[in-house]
Tab-separated table of C-alpha atoms and ligand atoms in Angstrom:
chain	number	residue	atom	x	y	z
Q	1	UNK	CA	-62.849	261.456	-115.789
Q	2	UNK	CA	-61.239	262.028	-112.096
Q	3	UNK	CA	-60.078	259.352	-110.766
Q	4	UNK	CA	-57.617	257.812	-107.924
Q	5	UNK	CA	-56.868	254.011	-106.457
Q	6	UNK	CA	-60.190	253.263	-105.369
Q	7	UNK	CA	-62.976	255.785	-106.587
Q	8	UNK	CA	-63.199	256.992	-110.120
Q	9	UNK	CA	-65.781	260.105	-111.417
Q	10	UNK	CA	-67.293	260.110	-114.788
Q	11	UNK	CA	-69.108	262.853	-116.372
Q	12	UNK	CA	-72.784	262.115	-117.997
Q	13	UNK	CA	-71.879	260.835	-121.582
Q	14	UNK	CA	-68.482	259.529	-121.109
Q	15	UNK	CA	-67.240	255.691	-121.984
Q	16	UNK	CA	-66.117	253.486	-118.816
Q	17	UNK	CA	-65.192	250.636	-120.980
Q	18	UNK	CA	-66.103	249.046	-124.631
Q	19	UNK	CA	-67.272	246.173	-125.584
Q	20	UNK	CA	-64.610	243.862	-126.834
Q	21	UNK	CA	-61.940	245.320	-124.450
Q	22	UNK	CA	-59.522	243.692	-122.114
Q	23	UNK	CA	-60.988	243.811	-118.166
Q	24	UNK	CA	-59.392	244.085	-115.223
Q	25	UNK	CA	-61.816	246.457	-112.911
Q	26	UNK	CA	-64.809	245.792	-111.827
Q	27	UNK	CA	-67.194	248.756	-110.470
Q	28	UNK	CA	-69.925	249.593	-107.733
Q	29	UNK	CA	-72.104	252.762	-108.182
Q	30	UNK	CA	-71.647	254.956	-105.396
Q	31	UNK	CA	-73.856	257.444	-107.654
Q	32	UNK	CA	-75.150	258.080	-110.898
Q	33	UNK	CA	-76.734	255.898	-113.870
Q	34	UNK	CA	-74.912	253.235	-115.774
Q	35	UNK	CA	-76.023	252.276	-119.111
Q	36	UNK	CA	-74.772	248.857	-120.271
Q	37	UNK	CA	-75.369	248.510	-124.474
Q	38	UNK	CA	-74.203	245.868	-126.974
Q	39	UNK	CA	-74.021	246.320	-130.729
Q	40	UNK	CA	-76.173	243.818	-133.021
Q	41	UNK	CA	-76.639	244.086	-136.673
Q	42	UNK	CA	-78.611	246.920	-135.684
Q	43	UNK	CA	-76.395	249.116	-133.959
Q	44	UNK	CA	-76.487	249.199	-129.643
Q	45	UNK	CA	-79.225	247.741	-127.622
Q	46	UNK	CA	-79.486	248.448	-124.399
Q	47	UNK	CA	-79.319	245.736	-122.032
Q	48	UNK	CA	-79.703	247.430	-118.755
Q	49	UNK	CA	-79.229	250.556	-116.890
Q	50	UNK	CA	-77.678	250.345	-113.275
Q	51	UNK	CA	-77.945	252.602	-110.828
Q	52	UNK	CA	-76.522	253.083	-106.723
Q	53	UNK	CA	-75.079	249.946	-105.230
Q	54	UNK	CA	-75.152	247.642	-108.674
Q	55	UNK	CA	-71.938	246.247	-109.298
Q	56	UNK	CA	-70.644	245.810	-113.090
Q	57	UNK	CA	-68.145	244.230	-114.769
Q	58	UNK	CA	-67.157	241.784	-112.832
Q	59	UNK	CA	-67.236	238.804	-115.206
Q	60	UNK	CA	-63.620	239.809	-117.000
Q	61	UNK	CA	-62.433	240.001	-113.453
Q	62	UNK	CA	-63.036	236.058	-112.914
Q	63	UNK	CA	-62.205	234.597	-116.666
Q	64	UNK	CA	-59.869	237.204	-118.158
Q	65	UNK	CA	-62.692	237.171	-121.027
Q	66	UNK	CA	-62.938	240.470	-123.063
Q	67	UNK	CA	-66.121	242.689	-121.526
Q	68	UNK	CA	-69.416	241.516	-123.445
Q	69	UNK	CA	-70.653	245.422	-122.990
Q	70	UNK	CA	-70.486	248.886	-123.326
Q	71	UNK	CA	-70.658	250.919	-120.033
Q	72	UNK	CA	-71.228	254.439	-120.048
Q	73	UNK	CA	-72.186	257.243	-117.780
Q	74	UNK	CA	-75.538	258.343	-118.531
Q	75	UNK	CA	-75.482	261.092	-115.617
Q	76	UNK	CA	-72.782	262.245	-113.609
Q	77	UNK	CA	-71.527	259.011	-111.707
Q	78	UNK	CA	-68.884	258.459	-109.346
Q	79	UNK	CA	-67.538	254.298	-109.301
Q	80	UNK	CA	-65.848	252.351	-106.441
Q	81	UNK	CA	-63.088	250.243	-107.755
Q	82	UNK	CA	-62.322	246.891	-107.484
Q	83	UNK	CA	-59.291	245.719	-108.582
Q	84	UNK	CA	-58.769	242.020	-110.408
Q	85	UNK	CA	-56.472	241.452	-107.595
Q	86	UNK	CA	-59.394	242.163	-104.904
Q	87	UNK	CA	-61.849	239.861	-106.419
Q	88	UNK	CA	-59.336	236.699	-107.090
Q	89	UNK	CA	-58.421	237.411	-103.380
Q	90	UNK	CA	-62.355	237.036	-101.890
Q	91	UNK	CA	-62.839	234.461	-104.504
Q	92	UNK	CA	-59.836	232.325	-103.613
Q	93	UNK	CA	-60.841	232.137	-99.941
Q	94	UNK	CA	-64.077	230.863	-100.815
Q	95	UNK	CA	-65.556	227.657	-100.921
Q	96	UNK	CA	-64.385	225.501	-103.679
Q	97	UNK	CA	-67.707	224.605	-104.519
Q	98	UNK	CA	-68.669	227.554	-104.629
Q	99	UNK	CA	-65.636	228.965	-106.529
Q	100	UNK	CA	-66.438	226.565	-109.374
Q	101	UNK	CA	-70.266	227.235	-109.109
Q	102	UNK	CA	-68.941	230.681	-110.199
Q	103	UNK	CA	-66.766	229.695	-113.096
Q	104	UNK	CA	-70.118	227.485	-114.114
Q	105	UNK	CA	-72.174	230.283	-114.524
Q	106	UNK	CA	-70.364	232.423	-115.941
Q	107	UNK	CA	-69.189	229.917	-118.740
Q	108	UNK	CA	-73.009	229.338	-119.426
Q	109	UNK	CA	-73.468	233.108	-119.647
Q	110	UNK	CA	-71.119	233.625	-122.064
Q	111	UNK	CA	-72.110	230.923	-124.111
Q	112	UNK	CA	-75.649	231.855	-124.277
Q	113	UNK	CA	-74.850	235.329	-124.631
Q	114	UNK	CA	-72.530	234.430	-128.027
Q	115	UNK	CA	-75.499	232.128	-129.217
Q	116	UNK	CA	-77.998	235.210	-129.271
Q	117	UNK	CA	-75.330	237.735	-130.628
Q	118	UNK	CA	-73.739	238.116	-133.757
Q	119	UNK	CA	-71.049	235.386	-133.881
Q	120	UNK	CA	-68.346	237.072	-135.752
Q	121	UNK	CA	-68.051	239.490	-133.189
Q	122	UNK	CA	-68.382	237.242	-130.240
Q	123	UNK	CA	-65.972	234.620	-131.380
Q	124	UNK	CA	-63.682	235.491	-128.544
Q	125	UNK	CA	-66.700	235.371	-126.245
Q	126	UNK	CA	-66.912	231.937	-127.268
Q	127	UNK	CA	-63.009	230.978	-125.585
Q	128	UNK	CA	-62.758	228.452	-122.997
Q	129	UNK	CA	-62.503	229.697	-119.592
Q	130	UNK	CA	-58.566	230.266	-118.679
Q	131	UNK	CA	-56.632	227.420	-117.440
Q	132	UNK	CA	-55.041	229.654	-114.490
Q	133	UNK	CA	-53.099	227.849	-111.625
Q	134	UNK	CA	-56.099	227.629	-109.921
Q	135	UNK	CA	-58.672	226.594	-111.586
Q	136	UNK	CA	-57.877	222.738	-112.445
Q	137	UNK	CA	-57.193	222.793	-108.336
Q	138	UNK	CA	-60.325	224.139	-107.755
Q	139	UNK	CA	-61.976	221.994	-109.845
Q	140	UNK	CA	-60.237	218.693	-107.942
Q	141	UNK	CA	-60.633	220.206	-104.469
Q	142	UNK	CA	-64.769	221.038	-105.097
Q	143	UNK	CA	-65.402	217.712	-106.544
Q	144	UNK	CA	-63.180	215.768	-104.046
Q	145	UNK	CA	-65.205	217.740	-101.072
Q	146	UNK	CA	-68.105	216.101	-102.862
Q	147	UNK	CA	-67.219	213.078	-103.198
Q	148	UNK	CA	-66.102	212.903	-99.428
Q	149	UNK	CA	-69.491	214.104	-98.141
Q	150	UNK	CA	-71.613	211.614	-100.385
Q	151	UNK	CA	-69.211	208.832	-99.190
Q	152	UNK	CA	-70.073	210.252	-95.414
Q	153	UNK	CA	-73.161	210.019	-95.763
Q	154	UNK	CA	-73.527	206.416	-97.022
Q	155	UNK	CA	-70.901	206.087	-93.972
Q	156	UNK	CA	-73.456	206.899	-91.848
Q	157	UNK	CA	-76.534	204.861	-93.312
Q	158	UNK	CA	-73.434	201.626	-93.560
Q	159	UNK	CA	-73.037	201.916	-90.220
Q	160	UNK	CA	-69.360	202.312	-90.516
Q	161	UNK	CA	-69.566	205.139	-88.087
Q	162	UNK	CA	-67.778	203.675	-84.542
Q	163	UNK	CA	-68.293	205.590	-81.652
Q	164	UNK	CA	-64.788	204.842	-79.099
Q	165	UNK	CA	-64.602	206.045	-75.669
Q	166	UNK	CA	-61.399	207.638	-73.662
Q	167	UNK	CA	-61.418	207.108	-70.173
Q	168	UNK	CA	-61.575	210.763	-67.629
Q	169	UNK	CA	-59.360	209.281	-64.804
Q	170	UNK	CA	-60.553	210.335	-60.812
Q	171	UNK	CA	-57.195	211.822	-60.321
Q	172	UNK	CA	-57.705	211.715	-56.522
Q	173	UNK	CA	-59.710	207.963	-55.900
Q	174	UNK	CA	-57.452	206.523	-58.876
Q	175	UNK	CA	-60.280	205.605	-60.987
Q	176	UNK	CA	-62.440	205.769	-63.931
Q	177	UNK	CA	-64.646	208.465	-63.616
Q	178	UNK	CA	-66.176	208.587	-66.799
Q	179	UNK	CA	-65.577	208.590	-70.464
Q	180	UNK	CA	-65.264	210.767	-73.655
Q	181	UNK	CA	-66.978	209.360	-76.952
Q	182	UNK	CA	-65.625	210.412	-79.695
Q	183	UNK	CA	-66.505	208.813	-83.626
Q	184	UNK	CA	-64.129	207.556	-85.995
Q	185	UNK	CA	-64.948	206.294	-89.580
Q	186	UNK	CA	-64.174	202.861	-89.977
Q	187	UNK	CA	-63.410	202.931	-93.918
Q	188	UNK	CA	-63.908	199.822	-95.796
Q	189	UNK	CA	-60.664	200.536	-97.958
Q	190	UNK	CA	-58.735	203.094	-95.753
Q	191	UNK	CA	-59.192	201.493	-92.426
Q	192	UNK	CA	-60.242	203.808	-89.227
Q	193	UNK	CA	-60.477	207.069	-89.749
Q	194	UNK	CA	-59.740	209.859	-87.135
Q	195	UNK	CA	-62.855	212.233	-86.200
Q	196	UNK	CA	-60.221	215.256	-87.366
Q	197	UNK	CA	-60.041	213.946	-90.935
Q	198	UNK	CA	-63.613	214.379	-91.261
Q	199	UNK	CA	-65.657	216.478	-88.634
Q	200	UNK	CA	-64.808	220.036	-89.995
Q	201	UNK	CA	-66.819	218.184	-93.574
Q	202	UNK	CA	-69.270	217.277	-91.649
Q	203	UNK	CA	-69.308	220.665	-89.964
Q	204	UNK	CA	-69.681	222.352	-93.208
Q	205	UNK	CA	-72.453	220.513	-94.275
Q	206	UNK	CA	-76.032	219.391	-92.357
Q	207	UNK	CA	-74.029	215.918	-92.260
Q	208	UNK	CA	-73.304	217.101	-88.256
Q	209	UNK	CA	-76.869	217.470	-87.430
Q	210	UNK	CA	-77.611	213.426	-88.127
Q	211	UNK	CA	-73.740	212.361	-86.898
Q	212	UNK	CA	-73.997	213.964	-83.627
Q	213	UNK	CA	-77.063	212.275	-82.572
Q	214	UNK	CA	-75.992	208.913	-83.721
Q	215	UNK	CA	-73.074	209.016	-81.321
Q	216	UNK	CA	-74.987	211.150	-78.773
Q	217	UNK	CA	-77.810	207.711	-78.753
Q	218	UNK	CA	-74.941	205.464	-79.053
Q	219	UNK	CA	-72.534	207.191	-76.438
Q	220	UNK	CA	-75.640	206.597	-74.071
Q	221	UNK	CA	-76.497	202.660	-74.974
Q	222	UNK	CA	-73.118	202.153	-74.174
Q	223	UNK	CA	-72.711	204.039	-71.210
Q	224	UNK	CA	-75.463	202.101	-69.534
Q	225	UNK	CA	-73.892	198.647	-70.873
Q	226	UNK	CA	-70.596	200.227	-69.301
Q	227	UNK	CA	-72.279	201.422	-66.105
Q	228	UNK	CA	-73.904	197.530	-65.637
Q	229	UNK	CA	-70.561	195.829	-65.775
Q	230	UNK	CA	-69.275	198.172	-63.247
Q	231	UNK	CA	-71.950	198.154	-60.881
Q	232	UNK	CA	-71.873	194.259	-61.026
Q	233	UNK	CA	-67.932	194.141	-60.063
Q	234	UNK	CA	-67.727	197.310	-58.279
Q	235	UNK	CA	-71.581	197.605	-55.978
Q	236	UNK	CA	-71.118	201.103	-54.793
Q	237	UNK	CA	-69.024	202.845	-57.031
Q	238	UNK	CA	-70.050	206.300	-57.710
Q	239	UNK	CA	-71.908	206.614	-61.608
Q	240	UNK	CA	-69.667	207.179	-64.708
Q	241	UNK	CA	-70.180	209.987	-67.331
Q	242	UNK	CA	-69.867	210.035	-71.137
Q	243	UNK	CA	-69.026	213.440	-72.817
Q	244	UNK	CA	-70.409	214.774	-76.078
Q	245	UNK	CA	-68.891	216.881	-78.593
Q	246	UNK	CA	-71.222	219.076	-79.685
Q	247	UNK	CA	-70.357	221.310	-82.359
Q	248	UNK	CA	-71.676	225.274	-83.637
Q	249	UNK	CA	-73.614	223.911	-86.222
Q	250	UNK	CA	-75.740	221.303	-83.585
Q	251	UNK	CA	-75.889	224.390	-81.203
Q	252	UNK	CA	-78.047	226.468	-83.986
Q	253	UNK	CA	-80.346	223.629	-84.970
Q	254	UNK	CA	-83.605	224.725	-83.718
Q	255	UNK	CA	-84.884	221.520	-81.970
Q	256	UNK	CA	-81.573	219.902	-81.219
Q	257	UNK	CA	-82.034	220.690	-77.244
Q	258	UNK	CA	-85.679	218.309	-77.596
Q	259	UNK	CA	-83.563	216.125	-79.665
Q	260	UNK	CA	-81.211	215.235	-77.330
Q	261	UNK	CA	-83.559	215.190	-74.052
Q	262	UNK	CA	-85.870	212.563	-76.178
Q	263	UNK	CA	-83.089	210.586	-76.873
Q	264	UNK	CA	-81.049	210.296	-73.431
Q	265	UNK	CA	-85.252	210.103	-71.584
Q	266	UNK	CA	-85.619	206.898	-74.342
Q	267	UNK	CA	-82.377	205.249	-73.930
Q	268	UNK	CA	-83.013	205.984	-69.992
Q	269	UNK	CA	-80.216	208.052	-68.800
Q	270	UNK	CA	-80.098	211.126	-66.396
Q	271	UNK	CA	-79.341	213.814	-67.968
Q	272	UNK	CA	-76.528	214.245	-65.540
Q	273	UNK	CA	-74.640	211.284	-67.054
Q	274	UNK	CA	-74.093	213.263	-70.012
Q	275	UNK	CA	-71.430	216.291	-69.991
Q	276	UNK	CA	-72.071	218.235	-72.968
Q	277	UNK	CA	-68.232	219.287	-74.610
Q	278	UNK	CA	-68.649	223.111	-76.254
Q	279	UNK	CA	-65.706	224.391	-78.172
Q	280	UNK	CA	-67.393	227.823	-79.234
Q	281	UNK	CA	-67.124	229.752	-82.181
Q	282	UNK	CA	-67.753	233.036	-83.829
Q	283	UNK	CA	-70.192	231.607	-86.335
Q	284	UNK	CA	-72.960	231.376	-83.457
Q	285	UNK	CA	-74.536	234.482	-82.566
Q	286	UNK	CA	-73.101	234.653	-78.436
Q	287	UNK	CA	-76.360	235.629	-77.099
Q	288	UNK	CA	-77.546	232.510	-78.600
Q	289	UNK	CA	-75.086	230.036	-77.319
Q	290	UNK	CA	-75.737	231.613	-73.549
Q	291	UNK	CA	-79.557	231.228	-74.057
Q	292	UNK	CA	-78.674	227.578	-74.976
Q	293	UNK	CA	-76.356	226.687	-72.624
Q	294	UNK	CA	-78.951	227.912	-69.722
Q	295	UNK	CA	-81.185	225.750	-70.941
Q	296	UNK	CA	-78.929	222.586	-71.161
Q	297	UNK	CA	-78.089	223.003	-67.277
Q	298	UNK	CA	-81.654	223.589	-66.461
Q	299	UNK	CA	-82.306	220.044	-67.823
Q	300	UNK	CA	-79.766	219.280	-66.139
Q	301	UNK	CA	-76.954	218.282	-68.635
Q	302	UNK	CA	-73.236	219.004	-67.237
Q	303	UNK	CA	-71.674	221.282	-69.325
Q	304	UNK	CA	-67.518	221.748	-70.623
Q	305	UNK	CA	-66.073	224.010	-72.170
Q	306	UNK	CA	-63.544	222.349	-74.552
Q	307	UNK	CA	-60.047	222.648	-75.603
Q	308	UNK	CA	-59.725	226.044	-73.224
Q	309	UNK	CA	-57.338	228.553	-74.018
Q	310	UNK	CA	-57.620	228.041	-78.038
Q	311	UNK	CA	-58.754	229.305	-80.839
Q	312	UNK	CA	-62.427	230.989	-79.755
Q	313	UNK	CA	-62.992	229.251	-76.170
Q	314	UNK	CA	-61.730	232.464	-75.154
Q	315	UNK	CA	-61.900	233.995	-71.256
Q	316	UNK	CA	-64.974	235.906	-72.371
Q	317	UNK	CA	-67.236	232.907	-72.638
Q	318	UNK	CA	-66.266	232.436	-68.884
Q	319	UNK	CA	-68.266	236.024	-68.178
Q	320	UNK	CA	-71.607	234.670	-69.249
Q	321	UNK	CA	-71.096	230.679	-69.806
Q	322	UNK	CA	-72.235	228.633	-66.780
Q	323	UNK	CA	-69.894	225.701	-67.353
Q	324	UNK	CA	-69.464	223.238	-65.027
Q	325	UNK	CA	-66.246	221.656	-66.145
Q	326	UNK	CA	-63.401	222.946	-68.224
Q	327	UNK	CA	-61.181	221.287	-70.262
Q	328	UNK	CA	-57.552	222.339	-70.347
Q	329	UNK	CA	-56.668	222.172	-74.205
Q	330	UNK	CA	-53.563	219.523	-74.401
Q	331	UNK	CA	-51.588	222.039	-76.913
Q	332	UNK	CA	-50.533	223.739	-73.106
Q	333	UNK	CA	-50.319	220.073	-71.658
Q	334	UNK	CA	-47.863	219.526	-73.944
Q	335	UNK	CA	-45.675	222.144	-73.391
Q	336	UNK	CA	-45.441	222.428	-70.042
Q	337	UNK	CA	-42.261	220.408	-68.994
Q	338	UNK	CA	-40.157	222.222	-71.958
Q	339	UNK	CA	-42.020	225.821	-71.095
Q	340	UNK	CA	-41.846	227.787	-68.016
Q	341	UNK	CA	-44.420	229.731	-69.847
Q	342	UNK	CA	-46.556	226.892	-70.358
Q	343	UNK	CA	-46.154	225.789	-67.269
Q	344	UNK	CA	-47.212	229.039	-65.438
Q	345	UNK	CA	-50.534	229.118	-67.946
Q	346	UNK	CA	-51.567	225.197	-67.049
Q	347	UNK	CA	-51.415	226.800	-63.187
Q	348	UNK	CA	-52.960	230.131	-64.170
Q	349	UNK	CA	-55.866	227.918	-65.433
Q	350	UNK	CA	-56.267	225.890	-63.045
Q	351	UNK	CA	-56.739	228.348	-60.345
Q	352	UNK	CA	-59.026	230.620	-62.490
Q	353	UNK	CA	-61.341	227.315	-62.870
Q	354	UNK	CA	-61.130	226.707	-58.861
Q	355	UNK	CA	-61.830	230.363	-58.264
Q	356	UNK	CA	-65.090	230.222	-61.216
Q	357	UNK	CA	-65.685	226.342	-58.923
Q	358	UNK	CA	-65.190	224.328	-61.832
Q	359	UNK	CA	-64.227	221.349	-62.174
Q	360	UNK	CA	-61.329	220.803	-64.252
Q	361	UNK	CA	-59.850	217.952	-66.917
Q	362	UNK	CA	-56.308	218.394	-68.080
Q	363	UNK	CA	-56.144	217.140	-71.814
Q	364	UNK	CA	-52.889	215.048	-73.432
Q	365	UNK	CA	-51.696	213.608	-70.585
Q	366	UNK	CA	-48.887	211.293	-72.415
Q	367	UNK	CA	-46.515	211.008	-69.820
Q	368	UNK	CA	-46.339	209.221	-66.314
Q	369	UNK	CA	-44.843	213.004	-65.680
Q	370	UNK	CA	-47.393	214.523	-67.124
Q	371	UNK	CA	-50.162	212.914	-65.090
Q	372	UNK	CA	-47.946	213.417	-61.645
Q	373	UNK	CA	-47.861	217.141	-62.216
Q	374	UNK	CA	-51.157	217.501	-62.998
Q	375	UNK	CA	-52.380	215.447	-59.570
Q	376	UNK	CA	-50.107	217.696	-57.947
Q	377	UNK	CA	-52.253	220.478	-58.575
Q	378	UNK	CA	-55.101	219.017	-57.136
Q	379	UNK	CA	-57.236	219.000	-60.516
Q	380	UNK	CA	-59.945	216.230	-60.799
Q	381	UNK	CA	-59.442	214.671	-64.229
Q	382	UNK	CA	-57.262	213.585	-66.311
Q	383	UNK	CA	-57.155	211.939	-69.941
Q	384	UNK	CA	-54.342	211.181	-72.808
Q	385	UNK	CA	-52.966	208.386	-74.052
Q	386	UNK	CA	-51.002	207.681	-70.730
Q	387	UNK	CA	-54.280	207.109	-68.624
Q	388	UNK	CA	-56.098	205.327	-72.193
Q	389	UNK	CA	-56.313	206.148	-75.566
Q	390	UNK	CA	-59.811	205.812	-77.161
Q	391	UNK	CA	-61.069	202.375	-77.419
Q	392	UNK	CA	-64.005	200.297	-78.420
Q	393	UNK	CA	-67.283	199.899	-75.847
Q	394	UNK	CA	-66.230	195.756	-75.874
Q	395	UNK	CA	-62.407	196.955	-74.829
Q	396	UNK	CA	-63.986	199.407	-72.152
Q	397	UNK	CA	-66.302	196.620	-71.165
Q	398	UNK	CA	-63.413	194.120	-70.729
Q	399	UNK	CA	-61.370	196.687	-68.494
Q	400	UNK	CA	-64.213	197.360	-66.612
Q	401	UNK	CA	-64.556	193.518	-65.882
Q	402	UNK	CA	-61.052	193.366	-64.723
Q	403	UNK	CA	-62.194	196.362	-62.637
Q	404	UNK	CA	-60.034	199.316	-63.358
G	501	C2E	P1	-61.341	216.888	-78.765
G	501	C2E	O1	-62.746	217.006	-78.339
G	501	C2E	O2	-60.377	217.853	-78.170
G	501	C2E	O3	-60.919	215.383	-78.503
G	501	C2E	C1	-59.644	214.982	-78.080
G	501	C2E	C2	-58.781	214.576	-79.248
G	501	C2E	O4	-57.451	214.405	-78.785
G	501	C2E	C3	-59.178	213.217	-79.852
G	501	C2E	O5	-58.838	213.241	-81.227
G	501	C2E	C4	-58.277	212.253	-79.089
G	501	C2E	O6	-58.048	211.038	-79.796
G	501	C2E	C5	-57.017	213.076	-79.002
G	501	C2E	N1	-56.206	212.708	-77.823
G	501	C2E	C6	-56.620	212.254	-76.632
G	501	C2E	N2	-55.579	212.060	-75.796
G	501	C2E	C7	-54.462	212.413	-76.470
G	501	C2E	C8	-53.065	212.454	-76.145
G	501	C2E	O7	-52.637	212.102	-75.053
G	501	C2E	N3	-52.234	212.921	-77.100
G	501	C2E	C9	-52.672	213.302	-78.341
G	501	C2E	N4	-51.797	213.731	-79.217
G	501	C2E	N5	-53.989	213.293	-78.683
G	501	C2E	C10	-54.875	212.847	-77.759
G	501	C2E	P2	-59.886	212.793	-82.338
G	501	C2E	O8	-60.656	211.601	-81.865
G	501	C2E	O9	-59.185	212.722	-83.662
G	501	C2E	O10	-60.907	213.989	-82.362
G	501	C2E	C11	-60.526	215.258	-82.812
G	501	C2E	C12	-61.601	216.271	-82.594
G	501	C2E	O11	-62.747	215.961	-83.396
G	501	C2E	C13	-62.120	216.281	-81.160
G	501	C2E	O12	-61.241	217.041	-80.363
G	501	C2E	C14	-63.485	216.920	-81.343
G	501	C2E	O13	-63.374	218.322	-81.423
G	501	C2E	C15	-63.889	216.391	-82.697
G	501	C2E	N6	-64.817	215.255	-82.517
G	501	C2E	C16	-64.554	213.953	-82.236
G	501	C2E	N7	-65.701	213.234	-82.162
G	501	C2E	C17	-66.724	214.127	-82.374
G	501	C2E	C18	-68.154	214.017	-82.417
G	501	C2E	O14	-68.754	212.950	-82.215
G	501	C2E	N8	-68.853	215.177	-82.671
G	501	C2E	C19	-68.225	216.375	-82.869
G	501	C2E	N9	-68.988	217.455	-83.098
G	501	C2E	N10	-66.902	216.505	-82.841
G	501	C2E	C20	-66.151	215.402	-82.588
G	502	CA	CA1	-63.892	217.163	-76.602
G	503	CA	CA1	-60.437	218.928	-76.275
């Protein structure tokens, strides 16, 4: 056998590991034949042969279990390696659910794989999977994610799903120009619950799909309740907006675009009323995400890109993305009256937007100074807590009486 730290030759005939022994490798073929055996009263039965690509021995890898086989070489073969400390390190930065999913089958393996063989030799098979560190965590965390998504989702048929609304301030005319709905959980034990507690769950699971168009349908019933009230006090002001948040997953579903025309053409909106708030991300195929946003703005939605400047709303998407709005991400916002640097990037933005003609919001404004250096830079929007946090359709409705 030649071997070095990740590739390992064996001649035709020779042992990679016994049956019985301690584990800590697992293999892929790169080439050759693998014969996997198992002694019975009998003597060895063979219980597969593997060939390029297969991967063995990966079991003793995940539950420190001795190997249930016999491997050998049955031509000349040549192994990758993979190392126990590889596979805990992919496995770890899985899903939990997934990670115990793993642990589950395995367990049932073994155990059905000691109930056919001869039980004085598999009595170690037999061993409870290892208590390491991580596995009563992973155990809490999977079943906790679980437990969390089922409550969601009887959330969502309860009802307990609000949808509150920030106002966009006119930064010029000094008024509302429109609003930005975004969904909190109002918990019957734990009170209201922010949308960051428990979008990313939703994310991970279909849950999104049905969320997003319950506040998309909601976001425009109230809009128009909004839009009444202010037309009543206010005759010719101009007509208010309500953004989305639309997330990757929504973006992928095949009929979502029909989904969301049917629902703004029933509820009777333009789709002009509603700006559609993108924060991209890697897990959408780009193409895809320009084909869709095309299509948006030929309906005639108003698109923003969100929370600019982090994470994957990148300058790319500016190449190909025909936004009409972009949103300055408040993590800059924030910084700018403590940062020169921060300060220089807010302007940077804002002129890139003006020279692309978009229009722009600045995020987080918390600050009467905040909001005055933003105006002077001449961009449109603003929104934070200073201007309003988020707030119920009946407080929006009572501001607008009082005309804002
Ligand atoms: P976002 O789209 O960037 O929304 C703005 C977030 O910043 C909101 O948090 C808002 O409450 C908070 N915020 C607004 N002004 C200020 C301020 O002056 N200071 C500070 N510190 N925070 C401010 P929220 O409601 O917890 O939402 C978090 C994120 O969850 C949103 O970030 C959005 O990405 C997502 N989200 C919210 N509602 C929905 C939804 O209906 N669908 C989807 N897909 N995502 C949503
Ligand atoms: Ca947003
Ligand atoms: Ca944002």
């Amino acid at each position: 056998m030649t071997q070095n730290l990740f590739t390992q030759a064996f001649a035709s005939g020779t042992r990679i590991y016994s049956e019985g022994g301690q584990g800590d490798i697992a293999y892929v073929i790169q080439s050759g034949l693998v014969e996997l055996t198992s002694n019975n009263e009998e003597g060895p039965v063979t219980l597969d042969v593997l060939t390029k690509g297969q991967l063995f021995g990966e079991m003793s890898l995940i539950d420190n279990a001795a190997r249930t086989a016999t491997a050998t070489a049955i031509k000349d073969t040549v192994l990758t390696v993979i190392s126990r400390e590889q596979f805990k390190e992919r496995l770890n930065n899985t899903e939990p659910m997934l990670r115990m999913l793993v642990r589950v089958f395995i367990a049932r393996y073994r155990l059905s794989f000691s109930q056919t063989a001869d039980a004085e030799h598999n009595s170690q098979l037999n061993s409870p999977l290892p208590d390491d560190a991580m596995s009563e965590e992973t155990q809490l965390l999977a079943i906790g994610k679980f437990r969390q998504e089922n409550e969601l989702r009887e959330a969502l048929k309860n009802e307990e799903l609000q949808v509150h609304y920030q106002p966009l301030l006119n930064l010029k005319t000094g008024v509302w120009a429109g609003f930005e709905a975004l969904v909190r959980w109002n918990h019957p034990t734990r009170g209201s619950i922010p949308a960051l507690e428990f979008i990313s769950l939703a994310e991970e699971t279909t849950l999104i799909i049905p969320i997003g168009l319950y506040v998309l349908r909601q976001a425009c019933k109230d809009l128009i309740a909004i839009q009444k009230e202010r037309s009543r006090v206010i005759p010719d002001a101009p007509p208010l907006f309500v953004g989305v948040n639309i997330s990757s997953k929504q973006l992928a579903e095949i009929d979502f675009i029909e989904r969301i025309v049917e629902i703004v053409k029933e509820i009777g909106l333009h789709p002009s009323n509603i700006k559609l708030e993108i924060t991209e991300s890697m897990t959408v195929d780009y193409e895809f995400v320009v084909k869709w946003v095309n299509r948006c703005k030929e309906l005639g939605f108003s698109l923003a890109i969100d929370d600019f400047g982090t994470g994957f709303s990148s300058m790319e998407h500016l190449l190909e993305l025909d936004f009409d709005t972009l949103k300055i991400d408040q993590a800059f916002i924030k910084k700018m009256h403590q940062n020169e640097k921060a300060m220089k990037l807010v302007k940077g933005i804002v002129n890139l937007s003006r020279a692309f003609g978009y229009s722009i919001v600045a995020e987080g404004l918390e600050t009467e100074q905040d909001v005055d250096t933003i105006r002077e830079m001449a961009v449109e929007y603003g929104q934070g807590y200073h201007i309003g946090k988020p707030q119920s359709v009946e407080d929006i409705l009572e501001q607008v009486k009082n005309a804002v």
